[in-house]
Amino acid sequence: LLAAGDRTAPGRQRTLLAIVEWSHELLPPKERVLLRRLSVFAGPFDLGLAEQVCADGGILRRAELPGLLTGLAGKSLVRHHAPGRYRLLETIKQYAAERLEEAGEAAHLRDRHLKAVCEEMERCHEAGSFDRRMPWQERFAHLTRGRALLDDSRNAVDWAVESRAPVLGLRLARAAMAVMAVRGDLGESVGWHERLLALDLSGAPADLVAVARSGLAYGLELADELGRAEELVVRGLEEQKRHPYTHWLGITYGVALTVLFRTGQSERARCYAAELEAAAGAHDDLFNLVTARIAQLNLALFHGRPDEAQRYGEEALALAGQAGHHWSLARALTHLGAVAEAAGDLETARSHHAAALPLLEDLDNRIELARCQAQIGRVAAGLRDYAAARGHIADSLALSRQTGQRRGIVRALMAVSALAHARDDLEGAVLAAAAATALRESIGQVGASGRIEELLALARARLGADRVELLWARGRRMPPEVVAGFVLDGDPGSAAPPPPVLAHDGLTAREREIAAMLARGLSNRGVAEALVISPATVARHVAIIMEKLGFDSRARIAVWAAEHEVDAERT
């Protein structure tokens, strides 16, 4: 496209580059200056941003920019993107960027761009997140504008790293993090914070650096890197506590609480929730007071105090209504739904989750939306509304795969298990619970085991302990999407197709040894004592042997071992 063209056309029209150069040469001098300066924008921009970045009071005065921008738009070198917003086509942008380098203005314009984008993102965050005097739709418009600045924020952070400007870079990353968090998408901010924190921070304010460490922890927590997240957020929290309170400290407490809940540290979480309640309450920080109430709700629910959890949930909902932030409202509603489900009031639970759903859809918060869909699916299964349950759970899985969040997949798999259980498909329920448990363990997340133990007890009574051990071992090894597909799309009972029978050589030496002991009539405990291992380890070996040989009971293993003269002494 750049090198070839119509050979019969005039020379200036034979290549795209020639056309652009010809058009550029026809521009008045000031339009040329503006065009090359506009190349620093990665995405759409408006007149206000163009004035902040491109007008210098010398060559280009602010008052001149509207007319110059209109002139470039009239020549199709600048395109209208939306009402009041403009953009450059990529080819034009590349050409203009080369002219900017030739003019020796690139570094200066990128400095101005970094500063302008940082300040604009900070305005979007402050107005969009915490100004209670502003109606929600106006506040949401600021959050939407902040999202529209993310392409330019990427370029600006790159320049902050390249030009060694950590303060502006960290300020921008902090404000952008808040805008991205409402959408539930902080994966990109991890790279931003890692690169910025690697710079020389000796001249950076300590509280700004502390917030950055907490911001990195926030992104890591969402990416299921709980070990690194805990270390960073605790450090960032202790550093921020040495400075006057800001809402960023409250947000850091919220991240710390999430990490502690996920790693089973409920006592530390209780202490942090009390600290957050006191600090946010003293500073009338309703957004973070909602977070404190939700944390207290979770603790009460975990310790079996449903009435207390209900009270905290109602307080969270009232505070969220005062704050007027739809994300807070949605969080309070979904947690109240969890309380109602725990109390067995499934209709109320579904009502709360259904009220949160459109709020999260408007925010385009796919992580929280995936959680809400899984919760509605589980509740719908309990109400025997299987078609609705399947649709919600499938949507939850799809959203979690899009965001790459494994804990969302864990939550959806548990909902799959609940649906299978409700349909009396105990094999599918065990498979899904096993897959969820394996994935949860792989990310270091602690989960309540009560529901799973109840399911396994029922399954053992109905299917037999050996069959359940086999299903559990199989589910732990199967890919989550395969398990979900079997249970959601297959007929009850078809979730675990029998594997092919393997030859004798398919067993390891230890597995042949255990098979021989079963043939001699030893129980799992007897095998464990003979081999000096735990009964649970024996049970896992037995399940694997059944999987490999295609059997569904210990008795069949014993018969097979006897028929094949498997000798424990020889192994």
Coordinates of C-alpha atoms in Angstrom, one line a residue:
L1 CA 0.0 0.0 0.0
L2 CA 2.8 2.4 0.9
A3 CA 5.1 1.5 -2.1
A4 CA 2.8 0.7 -5.0
G5 CA 0.1 2.6 -6.8
D6 CA -1.6 3.3 -10.1
R7 CA 1.3 3.8 -12.6
T8 CA -0.8 6.0 -14.8
A9 CA -1.6 8.5 -12.0
P10 CA 0.5 11.6 -11.5
G11 CA 3.7 11.0 -9.6
R12 CA 2.3 12.6 -6.4
Q13 CA -0.5 10.1 -6.4
R14 CA 1.4 6.9 -7.1
T15 CA 2.0 5.9 -3.5
L16 CA 0.2 6.6 -0.2
L17 CA 3.4 8.2 1.2
A18 CA 3.6 10.5 -1.8
I19 CA -0.1 11.5 -1.3
V20 CA 0.5 12.3 2.4
E21 CA 3.7 14.3 1.6
W22 CA 1.9 16.2 -1.1
S23 CA -1.0 17.0 1.2
H24 CA 1.4 18.0 4.0
E25 CA 3.3 20.4 1.7
L26 CA 0.1 22.2 0.8
L27 CA -0.6 23.0 4.5
P28 CA -0.1 26.4 6.0
P29 CA 2.9 26.4 8.4
K30 CA 0.8 26.5 11.6
E31 CA -1.4 23.6 10.4
R32 CA 1.8 21.6 9.8
V33 CA 3.0 22.3 13.4
L34 CA -0.3 21.3 14.8
L35 CA -0.5 18.1 12.7
R36 CA 2.9 16.9 13.9
R37 CA 2.1 17.7 17.5
L38 CA -1.2 15.8 17.4
S39 CA 0.8 12.7 16.7
V40 CA 1.5 12.3 20.4
F41 CA -2.1 11.2 21.0
A42 CA -2.6 7.5 20.9
G43 CA -6.3 7.6 20.9
P44 CA -9.2 10.0 20.3
F45 CA -8.7 13.5 21.7
D46 CA -10.8 16.7 22.1
L47 CA -10.1 20.3 21.7
G48 CA -9.3 20.8 25.4
L49 CA -6.6 18.1 25.4
A50 CA -5.2 19.4 22.1
E51 CA -4.9 22.9 23.6
Q52 CA -3.1 21.6 26.7
V53 CA -0.6 19.6 24.8
C54 CA -0.1 21.4 21.5
A55 CA -0.5 25.1 22.3
D56 CA 2.7 26.7 23.6
G57 CA 1.9 30.4 23.6
G58 CA 4.5 31.0 21.0
I59 CA 4.3 29.3 17.6
L60 CA 0.8 28.1 18.4
R61 CA -1.5 30.1 20.7
R62 CA -4.5 28.4 22.4
A63 CA -7.0 30.7 20.7
E64 CA -5.7 29.6 17.3
L65 CA -6.3 25.9 17.8
P66 CA -10.0 25.6 17.1
G67 CA -9.5 27.2 13.6
L68 CA -6.4 25.1 12.9
L69 CA -8.1 21.9 13.9
T70 CA -11.1 22.7 11.8
G71 CA -8.8 23.3 8.8
L72 CA -7.0 19.9 9.3
A73 CA -10.4 18.2 9.6
G74 CA -11.6 19.8 6.4
K75 CA -8.6 18.4 4.6
S76 CA -9.3 14.9 6.0
L77 CA -5.9 14.8 7.8
V78 CA -7.8 14.8 11.1
R79 CA -11.0 12.7 11.4
H80 CA -14.1 13.3 13.5
H81 CA -14.3 10.4 16.0
A82 CA -17.4 11.5 17.9
P83 CA -19.1 14.8 18.7
G84 CA -16.3 17.1 19.9
R85 CA -13.6 14.4 19.5
Y86 CA -11.0 13.8 16.8
R87 CA -8.4 11.2 15.8
L88 CA -5.6 10.7 13.3
L89 CA -5.6 7.8 10.9
E90 CA -2.6 5.5 11.8
T91 CA -0.8 6.3 8.5
I92 CA -1.1 10.0 9.1
K93 CA 0.0 9.7 12.7
Q94 CA 3.1 7.8 11.7
Y95 CA 4.0 10.4 9.1
A96 CA 3.3 13.3 11.5
A97 CA 5.4 11.6 14.3
E98 CA 8.4 11.5 11.9
R99 CA 8.0 15.2 11.3
L100 CA 7.8 15.8 15.1
E101 CA 11.1 14.0 15.5
E102 CA 12.7 16.0 12.7
A103 CA 11.6 19.2 14.3
G104 CA 13.2 18.2 17.6
E105 CA 10.0 18.5 19.5
A106 CA 9.2 14.9 20.3
A107 CA 10.6 14.8 23.9
H108 CA 9.0 18.2 24.8
L109 CA 5.6 17.2 23.4
R110 CA 5.6 13.8 25.1
D111 CA 6.4 15.6 28.4
R112 CA 3.4 17.9 27.9
H113 CA 1.3 14.9 26.9
L114 CA 2.3 12.9 30.1
K115 CA 1.4 15.9 32.3
A116 CA -1.9 16.7 30.5
V117 CA -3.1 13.0 30.5
C118 CA -2.1 12.6 34.2
E119 CA -4.0 15.7 35.3
E120 CA -7.1 14.8 33.2
M121 CA -7.2 11.3 34.5
E122 CA -6.9 12.6 38.1
R123 CA -9.9 14.9 37.4
C124 CA -11.9 12.0 36.0
H125 CA -11.1 9.8 39.0
E126 CA -11.9 12.5 41.6
A127 CA -15.2 13.5 40.0
G128 CA -16.2 10.0 39.0
S129 CA -15.5 8.2 42.2
F130 CA -16.1 10.2 45.3
D131 CA -18.1 13.5 44.6
R132 CA -21.4 12.7 46.3
R133 CA -22.8 16.0 45.2
M134 CA -22.8 15.0 41.6
P135 CA -25.6 12.9 40.1
W136 CA -24.5 9.4 39.2
Q137 CA -24.9 9.8 35.4
E138 CA -22.6 12.9 35.5
R139 CA -20.1 11.0 37.6
F140 CA -20.3 8.0 35.3
A141 CA -19.5 10.3 32.4
H142 CA -16.2 11.1 34.1
L143 CA -15.4 7.4 34.5
T144 CA -16.3 6.9 30.8
R145 CA -14.0 9.7 29.8
G146 CA -11.3 8.1 32.0
R147 CA -11.6 4.9 30.1
A148 CA -11.4 6.7 26.8
L149 CA -8.0 8.0 28.0
L150 CA -6.5 4.6 28.6
D151 CA -4.7 4.3 25.2
D152 CA -3.0 7.7 25.9
S153 CA -2.3 6.6 29.4
R154 CA -0.3 3.6 28.1
N155 CA 1.8 5.8 25.9
A156 CA 2.2 8.3 28.8
V157 CA 3.4 5.6 31.2
D158 CA 5.8 4.3 28.6
W159 CA 7.2 7.8 28.3
A160 CA 7.4 8.3 32.1
V161 CA 9.5 5.1 32.3
E162 CA 11.7 6.1 29.3
S163 CA 12.2 9.7 30.5
R164 CA 12.7 8.7 34.2
A165 CA 9.7 10.7 35.4
P166 CA 8.4 8.4 38.2
V167 CA 6.2 11.0 40.0
L168 CA 4.0 11.8 37.1
G169 CA 4.0 8.2 36.0
L170 CA 2.9 7.0 39.5
R171 CA 0.3 9.7 39.8
L172 CA -1.1 8.6 36.4
A173 CA -1.0 4.9 37.3
R174 CA -2.8 5.7 40.6
A175 CA -5.7 7.6 39.0
A176 CA -6.0 5.1 36.1
M177 CA -6.0 2.2 38.5
A178 CA -9.1 3.7 40.2
V179 CA -10.9 4.1 36.8
M180 CA -10.0 0.6 35.7
A181 CA -11.0 -1.0 39.1
V182 CA -14.6 0.1 38.6
R183 CA -14.5 -2.0 35.4
G184 CA -12.8 -4.8 37.2
D185 CA -9.8 -4.9 34.8
L186 CA -6.5 -4.2 36.5
G187 CA -4.3 -6.7 34.7
E188 CA -2.5 -4.0 32.7
S189 CA -1.8 -1.9 35.7
V190 CA 0.5 -4.6 37.1
G191 CA 3.1 -3.9 34.3
W192 CA 2.7 -0.2 34.7
H193 CA 3.4 -0.3 38.5
E194 CA 6.3 -2.8 38.2
R195 CA 8.2 -0.7 35.7
L196 CA 7.5 2.6 37.5
L197 CA 8.5 1.1 40.9
A198 CA 11.8 -0.1 39.4
L199 CA 12.9 3.5 38.7
D200 CA 14.9 5.7 41.1
L201 CA 12.2 6.8 43.6
S202 CA 14.4 8.8 45.9
G203 CA 12.6 12.0 44.9
A204 CA 9.1 10.6 45.0
P205 CA 6.7 11.2 47.9
A206 CA 6.6 8.3 50.2
D207 CA 2.8 8.1 50.3
L208 CA 2.7 8.0 46.5
V209 CA 5.1 5.1 46.4
A210 CA 3.1 3.3 49.1
V211 CA -0.1 3.6 47.1
A212 CA 1.8 2.3 44.1
R213 CA 2.9 -0.8 46.0
S214 CA -0.7 -1.3 47.0
G215 CA -1.9 -0.7 43.5
L216 CA 0.5 -3.4 42.3
A217 CA -0.9 -5.7 44.9
Y218 CA -4.4 -5.0 43.8
G219 CA -3.6 -6.1 40.2
L220 CA -1.7 -9.2 41.5
E221 CA -4.7 -10.2 43.7
L222 CA -7.0 -10.0 40.7
A223 CA -4.5 -12.1 38.7
D224 CA -4.6 -14.7 41.5
E225 CA -0.9 -14.1 42.6
L226 CA -1.8 -14.1 46.3
G227 CA 1.7 -14.6 47.7
R228 CA 3.2 -11.5 46.1
A229 CA 0.0 -9.5 46.6
E230 CA -0.1 -10.1 50.4
E231 CA 3.5 -9.1 50.9
L232 CA 3.1 -5.9 48.9
V233 CA -0.3 -4.8 50.3
V234 CA 0.7 -5.3 53.9
R235 CA 3.9 -3.2 53.3
G236 CA 1.9 -0.5 51.4
L237 CA -0.7 -0.4 54.1
E238 CA 1.8 0.1 56.9
E239 CA 3.6 2.8 54.9
Q240 CA 0.3 4.7 54.2
K241 CA -0.8 4.5 57.8
R242 CA 2.2 6.8 58.6
H243 CA 0.6 9.6 56.6
P244 CA -2.6 11.5 56.9
Y245 CA -5.7 9.6 55.8
T246 CA -6.8 9.5 52.2
H247 CA -9.4 7.4 50.4
W248 CA -6.4 5.5 48.9
L249 CA -5.6 4.1 52.4
G250 CA -9.2 2.8 52.5
I251 CA -8.8 1.2 49.2
T252 CA -5.6 -0.5 50.3
Y253 CA -7.4 -1.9 53.3
G254 CA -10.0 -3.3 51.0
V255 CA -7.3 -5.1 48.9
A256 CA -5.7 -6.4 52.1
L257 CA -9.0 -7.7 53.3
T258 CA -9.7 -9.5 50.1
V259 CA -6.3 -11.2 50.1
L260 CA -6.7 -12.3 53.8
F261 CA -10.1 -13.7 53.1
R262 CA -8.9 -15.7 50.2
T263 CA -5.9 -17.1 52.2
G264 CA -8.0 -18.0 55.2
Q265 CA -6.7 -15.4 57.6
S266 CA -9.9 -14.4 59.2
E267 CA -8.5 -13.1 62.5
R268 CA -6.2 -10.6 60.7
A269 CA -9.1 -9.7 58.4
R270 CA -11.2 -8.9 61.5
C271 CA -8.5 -6.5 62.8
Y272 CA -8.1 -4.8 59.5
A273 CA -11.9 -4.4 59.1
A274 CA -12.1 -2.7 62.5
E275 CA -9.2 -0.4 61.6
L276 CA -10.9 0.5 58.3
E277 CA -14.2 1.1 59.9
A278 CA -12.7 3.6 62.4
A279 CA -10.5 5.4 59.8
A280 CA -13.2 5.7 57.1
G281 CA -15.9 6.6 59.6
A282 CA -13.7 9.4 61.0
H283 CA -13.2 10.9 57.6
D284 CA -16.8 10.4 56.2
D285 CA -15.4 8.1 53.5
L286 CA -18.7 6.3 52.6
F287 CA -17.1 4.3 49.7
N288 CA -14.7 2.6 52.1
L289 CA -17.2 2.3 54.9
V290 CA -19.2 0.1 52.5
T291 CA -16.0 -2.0 52.1
A292 CA -15.7 -2.3 55.9
R293 CA -19.3 -3.4 56.3
I294 CA -19.0 -6.0 53.5
A295 CA -15.8 -7.4 55.2
Q296 CA -17.7 -7.6 58.5
L297 CA -20.5 -9.3 56.7
N298 CA -18.2 -11.9 55.3
L299 CA -16.6 -12.6 58.7
A300 CA -20.0 -13.0 60.3
L301 CA -21.2 -15.4 57.6
F302 CA -17.9 -17.4 57.8
H303 CA -18.4 -17.8 61.5
G304 CA -22.0 -18.8 61.3
R305 CA -23.7 -15.6 62.5
P306 CA -26.3 -15.0 59.7
D307 CA -28.3 -12.3 61.7
E308 CA -25.2 -10.3 62.2
A309 CA -24.3 -10.7 58.5
Q310 CA -27.7 -9.5 57.5
R311 CA -27.3 -6.4 59.7
Y312 CA -24.0 -5.5 58.2
G313 CA -25.4 -6.1 54.7
E314 CA -28.3 -3.7 55.3
E315 CA -25.9 -1.1 56.7
A316 CA -23.6 -1.5 53.6
L317 CA -26.6 -1.0 51.3
A318 CA -27.7 2.1 53.1
L319 CA -24.2 3.6 53.0
A320 CA -23.9 2.7 49.3
G321 CA -27.2 4.6 48.7
Q322 CA -25.8 7.7 50.5
A323 CA -22.5 7.4 48.5
G324 CA -24.5 7.2 45.3
H325 CA -21.8 4.9 43.7
H326 CA -23.3 2.1 41.6
W327 CA -20.3 -0.2 42.2
S328 CA -20.9 0.1 45.9
L329 CA -24.6 -0.6 45.5
A330 CA -23.9 -3.7 43.4
R331 CA -21.4 -5.0 45.9
A332 CA -23.8 -4.5 48.8
L333 CA -26.6 -6.2 46.9
T334 CA -24.6 -9.3 45.8
H335 CA -23.4 -9.8 49.4
L336 CA -26.9 -9.5 50.7
G337 CA -27.8 -12.1 48.2
A338 CA -25.2 -14.4 49.6
V339 CA -26.6 -13.9 53.1
A340 CA -30.1 -14.7 51.9
E341 CA -28.9 -17.8 50.1
A342 CA -27.1 -19.0 53.3
A343 CA -30.3 -18.5 55.2
G344 CA -32.2 -20.6 52.6
D345 CA -34.3 -17.7 51.3
L346 CA -33.6 -18.3 47.7
E347 CA -36.2 -15.9 46.3
T348 CA -34.8 -13.0 48.2
A349 CA -31.3 -14.0 47.1
R350 CA -32.3 -14.1 43.5
S351 CA -34.0 -10.7 43.9
H352 CA -30.8 -9.1 45.3
H353 CA -28.5 -10.6 42.6
A354 CA -31.0 -9.6 39.9
A355 CA -30.9 -6.0 41.2
A356 CA -27.1 -5.9 41.0
L357 CA -26.9 -7.4 37.5
P358 CA -27.9 -4.3 35.5
L359 CA -25.6 -2.0 37.6
L360 CA -22.6 -4.2 36.8
E361 CA -23.6 -4.5 33.2
D362 CA -23.7 -0.7 32.9
L363 CA -20.2 -0.5 34.6
D364 CA -18.9 -3.2 32.3
N365 CA -17.3 -4.8 35.3
R366 CA -16.8 -8.3 33.9
I367 CA -15.2 -9.7 37.0
E368 CA -18.0 -8.7 39.3
L369 CA -20.5 -9.6 36.6
A370 CA -19.1 -13.1 36.4
R371 CA -19.5 -13.5 40.2
C372 CA -23.1 -12.2 40.1
Q373 CA -24.0 -14.5 37.2
A374 CA -22.6 -17.5 39.0
Q375 CA -24.5 -16.6 42.2
I376 CA -27.8 -16.2 40.3
G377 CA -27.1 -19.5 38.5
R378 CA -26.6 -21.3 41.8
V379 CA -29.7 -19.8 43.4
A380 CA -31.8 -20.6 40.2
A381 CA -30.6 -24.2 40.5
G382 CA -31.9 -24.3 44.0
L383 CA -35.2 -23.0 42.8
R384 CA -35.3 -25.8 40.2
D385 CA -35.2 -23.2 37.4
Y386 CA -32.6 -25.3 35.5
A387 CA -32.7 -23.4 32.1
A388 CA -32.1 -20.1 33.8
A389 CA -29.4 -21.6 36.0
R390 CA -27.5 -23.1 33.0
G391 CA -27.6 -19.8 31.1
H392 CA -26.3 -17.7 34.0
I393 CA -23.5 -20.2 34.8
A394 CA -22.5 -20.4 31.1
D395 CA -22.3 -16.6 31.0
S396 CA -20.2 -16.6 34.2
L397 CA -17.7 -19.1 32.8
A398 CA -17.4 -17.1 29.5
L399 CA -16.8 -13.9 31.4
S400 CA -14.2 -15.5 33.7
R401 CA -12.4 -16.9 30.7
Q402 CA -12.4 -13.5 29.0
T403 CA -10.8 -11.9 32.0
G404 CA -8.5 -14.8 32.7
Q405 CA -9.6 -14.9 36.3
R406 CA -9.2 -18.4 37.7
R407 CA -11.1 -17.7 41.0
G408 CA -14.1 -16.7 38.8
I409 CA -13.8 -20.1 37.1
V410 CA -13.7 -21.8 40.5
R411 CA -16.9 -20.0 41.5
A412 CA -18.6 -21.0 38.3
L413 CA -17.5 -24.6 38.7
M414 CA -19.1 -24.7 42.1
A415 CA -22.3 -23.3 40.6
V416 CA -22.0 -26.1 38.0
S417 CA -21.8 -28.6 40.8
A418 CA -24.8 -27.1 42.5
L419 CA -26.8 -27.3 39.3
A420 CA -25.8 -31.0 38.8
H421 CA -26.7 -31.8 42.4
A422 CA -30.1 -30.1 42.0
R423 CA -30.8 -32.2 38.9
D424 CA -29.8 -35.3 40.9
D425 CA -26.6 -35.8 38.8
L426 CA -24.3 -36.6 41.7
E427 CA -21.5 -37.8 39.4
G428 CA -21.5 -34.5 37.6
A429 CA -21.7 -32.6 40.9
V430 CA -18.6 -34.5 42.3
L431 CA -16.7 -34.0 39.1
A432 CA -17.3 -30.2 39.1
A433 CA -16.5 -29.9 42.8
A434 CA -13.3 -31.8 42.3
A435 CA -12.2 -29.6 39.4
A436 CA -13.1 -26.4 41.4
T437 CA -11.1 -27.7 44.4
A438 CA -8.0 -28.5 42.3
L439 CA -8.1 -25.1 40.6
R440 CA -8.6 -23.3 44.0
E441 CA -5.7 -25.1 45.5
S442 CA -3.5 -24.2 42.5
I443 CA -4.0 -20.5 43.2
G444 CA -3.5 -20.8 46.9
Q445 CA -7.1 -19.8 47.8
V446 CA -8.8 -21.2 50.8
G447 CA -12.4 -22.2 50.4
A448 CA -15.2 -23.3 52.7
S449 CA -15.3 -27.1 52.6
G450 CA -18.7 -27.6 54.2
R451 CA -20.7 -27.8 51.0
I452 CA -18.3 -30.1 49.4
E453 CA -18.2 -32.5 52.4
E454 CA -22.0 -32.6 52.4
L455 CA -22.0 -33.4 48.7
L456 CA -19.3 -36.1 49.1
A457 CA -21.2 -37.7 52.0
L458 CA -24.4 -37.9 50.0
A459 CA -22.5 -39.2 46.9
R460 CA -20.8 -41.9 48.9
A461 CA -24.1 -43.1 50.3
R462 CA -25.7 -43.2 46.9
L463 CA -22.8 -44.2 44.6
G464 CA -20.4 -45.9 46.9
A465 CA -17.1 -44.7 48.3
D466 CA -15.0 -46.3 45.6
R467 CA -17.0 -44.6 42.8
V468 CA -16.7 -41.2 44.5
E469 CA -13.0 -41.6 44.9
L470 CA -12.7 -42.4 41.2
L471 CA -14.8 -39.4 40.2
W472 CA -13.0 -37.1 42.5
A473 CA -9.6 -38.1 41.2
R474 CA -10.8 -37.8 37.6
G475 CA -12.4 -34.4 38.2
R476 CA -9.2 -33.0 39.7
R477 CA -7.3 -33.9 36.6
M478 CA -9.8 -32.9 33.9
P479 CA -9.6 -29.3 32.4
P480 CA -12.3 -27.1 34.0
E481 CA -13.9 -26.3 30.7
V482 CA -14.2 -30.0 29.9
V483 CA -15.9 -30.7 33.2
A484 CA -18.3 -27.8 32.7
G485 CA -19.1 -28.9 29.2
F486 CA -19.9 -32.4 30.3
V487 CA -22.2 -31.3 33.1
L488 CA -23.9 -28.3 31.4
D489 CA -24.4 -29.9 28.0
G490 CA -24.5 -33.6 28.7
D491 CA -27.2 -35.8 30.1
P492 CA -27.1 -36.6 33.9
G493 CA -24.6 -39.4 34.4
S494 CA -22.8 -38.9 31.1
A495 CA -20.3 -36.5 32.7
A496 CA -17.8 -39.2 33.3
P497 CA -17.4 -41.5 30.3
P498 CA -15.5 -44.6 31.2
P499 CA -11.8 -44.4 30.2
P500 CA -10.2 -47.2 28.2
V501 CA -8.7 -50.1 30.1
L502 CA -5.0 -49.9 30.2
A503 CA -2.5 -52.7 30.2
H504 CA -0.7 -54.0 33.4
D505 CA 2.3 -51.7 32.5
G506 CA 0.0 -48.7 32.9
L507 CA 0.5 -48.9 36.7
T508 CA 3.5 -47.6 38.6
A509 CA 5.4 -49.9 40.9
R510 CA 3.7 -48.4 44.0
E511 CA 0.3 -48.7 42.3
R512 CA 1.0 -52.5 41.6
E513 CA 2.1 -52.9 45.2
I514 CA -1.2 -51.4 46.5
A515 CA -3.2 -53.5 44.0
A516 CA -1.6 -56.6 45.3
M517 CA -2.4 -55.7 48.9
L518 CA -6.0 -55.1 47.9
A519 CA -6.0 -58.6 46.4
R520 CA -4.9 -59.9 49.9
G521 CA -7.9 -58.2 51.4
L522 CA -6.2 -55.3 53.1
S523 CA -8.3 -52.2 53.8
N524 CA -7.0 -48.7 53.0
R525 CA -5.9 -48.3 56.6
G526 CA -4.2 -51.7 56.5
V527 CA -2.3 -50.7 53.3
A528 CA -1.4 -47.4 54.9
E529 CA 0.1 -49.1 58.0
A530 CA 2.0 -51.5 55.9
L531 CA 3.5 -48.8 53.6
V532 CA 3.8 -46.2 56.4
I533 CA 1.7 -43.6 54.5
S534 CA -1.6 -42.0 55.3
P535 CA -5.0 -43.6 54.5
A536 CA -5.8 -40.5 52.4
T537 CA -2.7 -41.1 50.2
V538 CA -3.8 -44.7 49.8
A539 CA -7.3 -43.6 48.8
R540 CA -5.7 -41.3 46.1
H541 CA -3.7 -44.2 44.8
V542 CA -6.7 -46.5 44.7
A543 CA -8.7 -43.8 42.7
I544 CA -5.8 -43.5 40.2
I545 CA -5.7 -47.3 39.8
M546 CA -9.4 -47.3 39.1
E547 CA -9.0 -44.5 36.6
K548 CA -6.2 -46.3 34.8
L549 CA -7.9 -49.7 34.7
G550 CA -11.4 -48.4 34.0
F551 CA -12.8 -49.9 37.2
D552 CA -15.4 -48.4 39.6
S553 CA -14.6 -50.3 42.8
R554 CA -11.8 -51.7 45.0
A555 CA -13.2 -55.1 44.6
R556 CA -12.6 -55.1 40.9
I557 CA -9.0 -54.1 41.4
A558 CA -8.5 -57.0 43.9
V559 CA -10.0 -59.4 41.3
W560 CA -7.8 -58.0 38.5
A561 CA -4.7 -58.2 40.7
A562 CA -5.4 -61.8 41.6
E563 CA -6.1 -62.8 38.0
H564 CA -2.8 -61.1 36.8
E565 CA -0.9 -62.6 39.7
V566 CA 0.3 -59.1 40.8
D567 CA 2.7 -59.8 43.7
A568 CA 3.4 -57.1 46.2
E569 CA 6.7 -58.8 47.2
R570 CA 8.0 -58.8 43.7
T571 CA 7.1 -55.1 43.2

